Coordinates of C-alpha atoms in Angstrom, one line a residue:
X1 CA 8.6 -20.1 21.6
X2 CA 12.3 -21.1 20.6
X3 CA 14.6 -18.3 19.0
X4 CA 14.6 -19.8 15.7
X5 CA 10.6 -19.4 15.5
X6 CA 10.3 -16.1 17.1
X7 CA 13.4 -14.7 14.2
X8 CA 11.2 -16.5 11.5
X9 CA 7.7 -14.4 13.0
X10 CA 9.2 -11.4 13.0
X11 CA 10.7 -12.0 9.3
X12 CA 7.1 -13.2 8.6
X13 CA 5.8 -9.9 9.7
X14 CA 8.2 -7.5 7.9
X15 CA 7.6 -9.1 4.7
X16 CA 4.0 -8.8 5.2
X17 CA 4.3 -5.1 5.9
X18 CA 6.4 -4.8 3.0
X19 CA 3.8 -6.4 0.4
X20 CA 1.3 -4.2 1.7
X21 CA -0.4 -1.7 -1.2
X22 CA -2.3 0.5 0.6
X23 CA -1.9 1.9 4.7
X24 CA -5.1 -0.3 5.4
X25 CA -3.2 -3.4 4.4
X26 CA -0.2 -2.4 6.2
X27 CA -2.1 -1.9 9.6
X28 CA -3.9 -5.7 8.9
X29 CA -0.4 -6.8 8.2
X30 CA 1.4 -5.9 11.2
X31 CA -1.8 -6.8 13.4
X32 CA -1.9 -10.2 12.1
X33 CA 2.0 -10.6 12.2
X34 CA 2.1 -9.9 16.0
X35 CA -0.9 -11.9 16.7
X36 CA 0.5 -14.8 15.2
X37 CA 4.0 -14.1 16.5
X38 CA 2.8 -14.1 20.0
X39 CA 0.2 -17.0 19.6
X40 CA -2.4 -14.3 20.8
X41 CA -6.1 -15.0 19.7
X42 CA -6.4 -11.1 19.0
X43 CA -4.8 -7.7 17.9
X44 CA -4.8 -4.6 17.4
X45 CA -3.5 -1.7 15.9
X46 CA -4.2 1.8 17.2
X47 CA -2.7 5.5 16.1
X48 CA -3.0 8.0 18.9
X49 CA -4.3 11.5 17.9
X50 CA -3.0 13.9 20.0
X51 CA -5.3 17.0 18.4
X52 CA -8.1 14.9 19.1
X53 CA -6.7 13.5 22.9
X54 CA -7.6 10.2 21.9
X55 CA -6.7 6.3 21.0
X56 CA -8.2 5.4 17.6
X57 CA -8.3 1.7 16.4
X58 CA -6.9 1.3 13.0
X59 CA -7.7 -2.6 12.8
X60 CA -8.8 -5.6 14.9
X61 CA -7.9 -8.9 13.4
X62 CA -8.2 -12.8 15.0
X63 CA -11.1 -13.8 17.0
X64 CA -13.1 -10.3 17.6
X65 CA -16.2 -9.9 20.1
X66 CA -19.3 -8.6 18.5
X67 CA -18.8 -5.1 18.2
X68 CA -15.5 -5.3 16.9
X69 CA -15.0 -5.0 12.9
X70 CA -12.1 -5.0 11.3
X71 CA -11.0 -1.8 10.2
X72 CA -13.5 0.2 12.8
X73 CA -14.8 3.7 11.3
X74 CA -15.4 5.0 15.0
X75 CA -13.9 2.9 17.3
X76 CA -11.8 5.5 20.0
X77 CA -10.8 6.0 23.0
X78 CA -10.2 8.7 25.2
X79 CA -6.8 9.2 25.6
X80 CA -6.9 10.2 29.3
X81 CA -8.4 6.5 29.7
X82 CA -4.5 5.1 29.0
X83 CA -2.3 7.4 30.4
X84 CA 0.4 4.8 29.6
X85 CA 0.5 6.0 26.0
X86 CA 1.4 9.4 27.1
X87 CA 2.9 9.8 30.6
X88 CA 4.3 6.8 31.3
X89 CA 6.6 7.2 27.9
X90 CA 7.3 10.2 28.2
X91 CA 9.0 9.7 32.0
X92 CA 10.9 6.7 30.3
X93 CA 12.2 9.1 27.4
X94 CA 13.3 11.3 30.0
X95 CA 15.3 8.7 32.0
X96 CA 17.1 7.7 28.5
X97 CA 14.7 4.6 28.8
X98 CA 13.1 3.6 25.4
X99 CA 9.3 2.3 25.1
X100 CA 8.8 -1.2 26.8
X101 CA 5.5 -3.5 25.9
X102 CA 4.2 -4.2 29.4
X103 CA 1.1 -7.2 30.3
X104 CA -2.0 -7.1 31.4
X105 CA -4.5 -10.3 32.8
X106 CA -8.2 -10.1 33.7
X107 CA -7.2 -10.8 37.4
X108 CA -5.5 -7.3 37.0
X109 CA -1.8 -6.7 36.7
X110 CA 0.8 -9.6 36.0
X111 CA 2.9 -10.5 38.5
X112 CA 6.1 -8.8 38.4
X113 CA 4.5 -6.1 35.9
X114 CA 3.2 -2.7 36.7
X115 CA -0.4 -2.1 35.9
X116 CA -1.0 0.8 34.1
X117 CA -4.4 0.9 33.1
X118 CA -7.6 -0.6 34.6
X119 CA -9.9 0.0 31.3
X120 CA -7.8 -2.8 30.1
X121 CA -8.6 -5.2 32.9
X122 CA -12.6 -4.3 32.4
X123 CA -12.3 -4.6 28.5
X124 CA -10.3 -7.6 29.3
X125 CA -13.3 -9.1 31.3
X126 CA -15.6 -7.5 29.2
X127 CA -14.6 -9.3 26.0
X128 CA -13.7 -13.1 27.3
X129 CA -10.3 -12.5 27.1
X130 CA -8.0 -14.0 29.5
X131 CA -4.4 -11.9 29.4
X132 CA -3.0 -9.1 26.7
X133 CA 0.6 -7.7 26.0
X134 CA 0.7 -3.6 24.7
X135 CA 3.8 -2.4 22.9
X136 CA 4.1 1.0 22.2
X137 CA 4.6 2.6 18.9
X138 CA 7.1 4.9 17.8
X139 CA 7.3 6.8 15.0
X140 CA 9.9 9.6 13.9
X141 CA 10.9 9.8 17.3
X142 CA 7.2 10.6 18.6
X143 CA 4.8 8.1 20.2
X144 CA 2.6 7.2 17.3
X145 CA 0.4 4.3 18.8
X146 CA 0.3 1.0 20.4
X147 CA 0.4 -2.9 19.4
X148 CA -2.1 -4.7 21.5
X149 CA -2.4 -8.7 21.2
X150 CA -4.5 -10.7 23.8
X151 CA -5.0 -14.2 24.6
X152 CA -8.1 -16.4 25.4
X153 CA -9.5 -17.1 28.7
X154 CA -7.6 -20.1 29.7
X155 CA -4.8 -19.5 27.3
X156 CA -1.0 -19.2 29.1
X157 CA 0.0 -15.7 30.3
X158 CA 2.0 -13.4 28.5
X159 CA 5.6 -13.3 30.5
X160 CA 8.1 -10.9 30.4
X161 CA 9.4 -12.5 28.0
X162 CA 6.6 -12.5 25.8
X163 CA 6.9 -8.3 26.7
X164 CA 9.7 -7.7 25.6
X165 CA 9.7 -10.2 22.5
X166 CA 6.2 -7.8 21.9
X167 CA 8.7 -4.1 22.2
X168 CA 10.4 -6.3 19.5
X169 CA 7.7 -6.6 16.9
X170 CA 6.3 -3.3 17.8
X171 CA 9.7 -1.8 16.3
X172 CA 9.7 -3.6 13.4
X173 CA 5.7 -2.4 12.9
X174 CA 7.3 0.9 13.4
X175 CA 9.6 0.5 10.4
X176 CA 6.9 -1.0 8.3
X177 CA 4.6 1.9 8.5
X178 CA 7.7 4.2 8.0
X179 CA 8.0 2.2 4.4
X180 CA 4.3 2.8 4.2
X181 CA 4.5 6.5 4.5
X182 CA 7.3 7.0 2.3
X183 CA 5.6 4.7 -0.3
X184 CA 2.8 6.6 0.1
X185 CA 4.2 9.8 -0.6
X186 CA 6.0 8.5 -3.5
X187 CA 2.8 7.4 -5.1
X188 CA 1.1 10.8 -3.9
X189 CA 3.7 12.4 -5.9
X190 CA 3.7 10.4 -9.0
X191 CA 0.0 10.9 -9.8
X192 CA -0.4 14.1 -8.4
X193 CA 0.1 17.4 -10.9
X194 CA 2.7 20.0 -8.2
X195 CA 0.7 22.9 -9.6
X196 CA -2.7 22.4 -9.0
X197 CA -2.7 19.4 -6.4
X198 CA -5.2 17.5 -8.8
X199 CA -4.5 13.9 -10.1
X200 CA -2.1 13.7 -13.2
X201 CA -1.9 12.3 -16.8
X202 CA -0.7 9.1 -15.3
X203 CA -3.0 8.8 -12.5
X204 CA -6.1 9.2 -15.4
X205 CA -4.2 6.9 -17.4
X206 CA -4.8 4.7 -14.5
X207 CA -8.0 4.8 -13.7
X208 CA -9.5 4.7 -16.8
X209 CA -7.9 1.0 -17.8
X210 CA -9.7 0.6 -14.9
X211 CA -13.0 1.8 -15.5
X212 CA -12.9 0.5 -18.9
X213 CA -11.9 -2.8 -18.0
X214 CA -15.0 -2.7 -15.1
X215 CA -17.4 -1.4 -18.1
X216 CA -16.4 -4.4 -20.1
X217 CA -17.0 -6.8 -16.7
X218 CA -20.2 -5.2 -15.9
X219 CA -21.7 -2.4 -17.9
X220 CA -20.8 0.7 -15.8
X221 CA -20.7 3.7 -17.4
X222 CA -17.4 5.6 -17.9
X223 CA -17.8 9.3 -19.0
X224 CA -14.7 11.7 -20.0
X225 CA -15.0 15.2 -20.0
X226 CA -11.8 17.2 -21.3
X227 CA -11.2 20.6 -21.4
X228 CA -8.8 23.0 -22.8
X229 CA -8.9 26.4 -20.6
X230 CA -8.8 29.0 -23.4
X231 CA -6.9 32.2 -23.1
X232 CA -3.7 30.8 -21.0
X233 CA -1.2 32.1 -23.7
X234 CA -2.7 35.6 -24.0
X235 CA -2.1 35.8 -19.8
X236 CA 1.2 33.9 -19.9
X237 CA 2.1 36.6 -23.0
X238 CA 0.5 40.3 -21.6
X239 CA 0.8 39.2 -17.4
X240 CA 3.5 37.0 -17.0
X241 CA 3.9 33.4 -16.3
X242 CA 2.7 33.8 -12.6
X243 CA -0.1 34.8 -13.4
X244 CA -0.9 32.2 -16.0
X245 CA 0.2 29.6 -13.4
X246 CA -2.7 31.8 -10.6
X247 CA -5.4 31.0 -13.7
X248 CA -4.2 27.5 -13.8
X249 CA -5.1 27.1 -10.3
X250 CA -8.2 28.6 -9.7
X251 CA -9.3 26.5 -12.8
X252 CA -8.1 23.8 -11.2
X253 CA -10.0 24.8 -7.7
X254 CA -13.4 25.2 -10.0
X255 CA -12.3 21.8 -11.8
X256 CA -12.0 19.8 -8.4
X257 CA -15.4 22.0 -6.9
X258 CA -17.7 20.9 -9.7
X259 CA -16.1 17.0 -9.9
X260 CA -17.1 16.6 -6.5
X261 CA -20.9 16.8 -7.8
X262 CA -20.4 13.7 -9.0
X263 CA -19.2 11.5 -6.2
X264 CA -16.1 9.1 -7.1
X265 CA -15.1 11.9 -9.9
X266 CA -11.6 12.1 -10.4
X267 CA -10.6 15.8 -11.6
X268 CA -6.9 15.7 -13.5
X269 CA -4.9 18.2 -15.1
X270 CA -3.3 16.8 -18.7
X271 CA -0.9 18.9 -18.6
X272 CA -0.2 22.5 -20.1
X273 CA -3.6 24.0 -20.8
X274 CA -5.9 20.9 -20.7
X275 CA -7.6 19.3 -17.8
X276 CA -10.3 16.4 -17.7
X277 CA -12.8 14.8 -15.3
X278 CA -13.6 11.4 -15.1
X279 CA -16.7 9.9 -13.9
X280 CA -17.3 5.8 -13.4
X281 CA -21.1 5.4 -12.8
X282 CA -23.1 8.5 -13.1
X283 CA -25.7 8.5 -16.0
X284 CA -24.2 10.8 -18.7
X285 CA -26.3 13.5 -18.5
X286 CA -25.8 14.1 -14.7
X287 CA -21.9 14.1 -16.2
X288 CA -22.9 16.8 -18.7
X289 CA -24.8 18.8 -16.4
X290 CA -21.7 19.0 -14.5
X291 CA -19.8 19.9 -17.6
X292 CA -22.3 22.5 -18.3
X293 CA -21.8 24.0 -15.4
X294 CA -18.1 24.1 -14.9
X295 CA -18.4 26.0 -18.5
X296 CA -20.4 28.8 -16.8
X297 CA -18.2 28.9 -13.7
X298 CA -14.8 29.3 -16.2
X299 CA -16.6 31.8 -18.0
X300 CA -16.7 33.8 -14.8
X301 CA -12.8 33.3 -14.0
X302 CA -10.9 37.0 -13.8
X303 CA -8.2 36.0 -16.0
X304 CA -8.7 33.5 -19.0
X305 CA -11.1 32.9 -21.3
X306 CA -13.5 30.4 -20.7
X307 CA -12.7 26.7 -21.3
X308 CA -13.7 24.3 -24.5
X309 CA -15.2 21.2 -23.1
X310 CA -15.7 17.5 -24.9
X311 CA -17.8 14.9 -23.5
X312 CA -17.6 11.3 -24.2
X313 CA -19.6 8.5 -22.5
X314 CA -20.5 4.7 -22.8
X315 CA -24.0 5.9 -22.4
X316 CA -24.4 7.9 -25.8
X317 CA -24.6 6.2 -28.9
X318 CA -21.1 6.1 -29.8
X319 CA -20.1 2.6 -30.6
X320 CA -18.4 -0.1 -28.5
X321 CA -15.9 1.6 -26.1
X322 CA -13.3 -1.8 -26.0
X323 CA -10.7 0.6 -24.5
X324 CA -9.4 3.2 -22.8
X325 CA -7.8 4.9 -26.5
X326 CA -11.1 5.0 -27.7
X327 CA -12.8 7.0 -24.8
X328 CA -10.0 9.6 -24.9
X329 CA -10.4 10.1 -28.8
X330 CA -13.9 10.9 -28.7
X331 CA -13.6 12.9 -25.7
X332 CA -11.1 14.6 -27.5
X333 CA -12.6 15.1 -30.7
X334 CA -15.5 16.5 -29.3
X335 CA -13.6 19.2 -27.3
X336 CA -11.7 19.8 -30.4
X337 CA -14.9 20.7 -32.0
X338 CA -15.9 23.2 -29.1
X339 CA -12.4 24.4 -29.2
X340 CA -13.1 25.4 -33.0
X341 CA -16.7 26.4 -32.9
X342 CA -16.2 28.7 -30.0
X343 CA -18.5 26.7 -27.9
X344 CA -20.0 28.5 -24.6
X345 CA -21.2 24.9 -23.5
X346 CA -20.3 21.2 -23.7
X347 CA -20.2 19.5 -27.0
X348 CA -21.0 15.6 -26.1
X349 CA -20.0 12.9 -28.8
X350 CA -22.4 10.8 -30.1
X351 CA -25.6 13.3 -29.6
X352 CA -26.1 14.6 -33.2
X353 CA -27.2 10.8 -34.6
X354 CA -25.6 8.2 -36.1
X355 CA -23.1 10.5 -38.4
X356 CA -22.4 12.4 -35.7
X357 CA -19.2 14.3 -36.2
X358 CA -17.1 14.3 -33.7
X359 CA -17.6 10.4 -33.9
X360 CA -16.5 10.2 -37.5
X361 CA -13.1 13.0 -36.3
X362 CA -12.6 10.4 -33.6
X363 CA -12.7 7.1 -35.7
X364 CA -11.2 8.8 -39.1
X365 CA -7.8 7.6 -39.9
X366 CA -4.8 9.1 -38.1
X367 CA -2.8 11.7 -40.9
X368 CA 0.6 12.4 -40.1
X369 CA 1.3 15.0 -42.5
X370 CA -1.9 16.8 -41.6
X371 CA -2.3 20.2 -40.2
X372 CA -1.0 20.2 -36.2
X373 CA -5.0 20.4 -34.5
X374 CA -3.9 20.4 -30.7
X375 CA -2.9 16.9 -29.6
X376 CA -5.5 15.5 -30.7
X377 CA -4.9 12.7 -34.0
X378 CA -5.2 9.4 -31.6
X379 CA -1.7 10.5 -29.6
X380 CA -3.4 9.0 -26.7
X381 CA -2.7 6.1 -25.3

């Protein structure tokens, strides 16, 4: 492959890596990248996990044998099977030597390469695959995992050029998942609330637009619970802001224990006082029962004083739900009306009839110059 190609390849795959949205689309990135690169008919991308001593296969792209899906849920290795990945880098990092890609052929080693590993050779065999090239993977400094591309049976052996084009590539996969990470992070961070590790306004925001929009397509039923955790000014006021912050916590903990009852649930703190769950799927009274139940576990809380909760679903005879704003108002309206009536349980919009009230609070006419009631007056987006 002339220089001009190989520059353009590994452009190809740093772009790739740097489109990617998710660490799943990164790994398929870079695997694909490299394959093509190297004209390989296969690649992989593997992370080694040192607390578990093995070699775990993120992704296998190009032609794959039988067993061999895509983005493998168990597909590992021990890691004693490829002492490569461990011993043989750490003597080069010793030395002042840096990690070198190294080739493999079903006859055994290449000529004029060492051969590290002879579970590559019998996979090699195993798998109708005539040759490969593994690059290691390093990552903040620490071997991270390897780049593996093979060839076909019949196809031309990797040289050492090929090997050390493949240390190449495996450096720039290394800077791509570093983008990943700190991408990553960055999102983790913007949708996550610092206090109680839950999602954030944003994050519901989000993911409702997306439920809705998926309830529109298909009929799915999107249910809102919101609550508003009673008593956190009294603590903040008598015990201090730390302990306020200690409520806010725990009723996050009990929040995030009783949305996992509902699988796919995401639990979300507003922010201040006010917290929500929100469910994509679930009948609505599995969603209430859940409600119900995180009403009785706040109740219990040392500090606080119970929480006021709102339901609103697609389910319950509310009207067309067209968007997101809509959801969120009667959600809100009906927490606003276990807020006032002291509620020990869930009011759910839409379950007196058809003049229900919470559904005529959350369709009635926005009124600036009213009386402050919370948040709620359609401030929602």
């Amino acid at each position: 492959m002339g220089e001009d190609r190989r520059l353009a390849s590994v452009v190809a795959l740093a772009q790739g890596m740097a489109a990617a949205h998710t660490p799943r689309e990164s790994w398929r990135a870079a695997a694909l990248g490299a394959c093509r690169a190297l004209a390989g008919s296969f690649a992989a991308l593997s992370v080694w996990e040192r607390d578990l001593g093995r070699l775990r296969v993120l992704v296998n792209v190009g032609d794959r044998a039988a067993h061999e899906e895509e983005f493998p849920e168990d597909e590992a290795y021990p890691v004693h099977q490829f002492p490569e990945i461990t011993e043989f880098l750490h003597e080069r990092w010793v030395g002042g030597g840096g990690p070198s890609a190294w080739v493999e052929t079903a006859e055994g080693p290449a000529a004029g390469q060492p051969g590290y590993c002879h579970q590559r050779v019998a996979a090699l065999r195993r798998r109708g695959r005539g040759c490969c090239v593994v690059a290691p993977i390093v990552l903040h400094g620490r071997a991270w995992g390897e780049l593996y591309v093979a060839r076909a049976l019949g196809a031309p052996v990797f040289d050492p050029g090929d090997a050390d084009f493949a240390t190449v590539l495996a450096a720039v996969v290394s800077a791509g998942l570093a983008q990943t990470e700190r991408l990553q992070e960055a999102r983790r961070l913007a949708f996550t609330d610092a206090l109680t590790g839950l999602a954030n306004r944003r994050a519901v925001d989000v993911r409702l637009e997306e439920a809705i929009e998926r309830h529109r397509r298909d009929g799915s039923v999107v249910s809102l619970v919101v609550c508003d955790l009673n008593g956190l000014k009294r603590v903040n006021d008598t015990q201090g802001h730390a302990a306020g912050d200690r409520l806010l916590e725990r009723f996050g903990s009990v929040l995030s224990l009783c949305g996992a009852m509902l699988p796919g649930t995401l639990a979300a703190r507003l922010g201040g006082d006010e917290f929500c769950l929100l469910a994509v799927g679930p009948p609505a009274d599995d969603v209430v029962k859940v409600a119900d139940e995180l009403c009785r576990r706040a109740a219990e809380l040392e500090l606080g004083e119970g929480v006021a909760c709102g339901v609103a679903s697609t389910e319950e005879p509310v009207g067309p739900v067209l968007d997101a704003r809509r959801l969120f108002r009667l959600a809100d309206a009906a927490q606003y009306q276990a807020k006032a009536g002291r509620a020990t349980r869930p009011v759910v919009a839409g379950r007196e009839g058809p003049d229900d009230p919470v559904v005529r609070l959350a369709d009635a006419p926005s009124e600036p110059r009213a009386p402050e009631r919370r948040r709620f007056r359609g401030r929602r987006p």
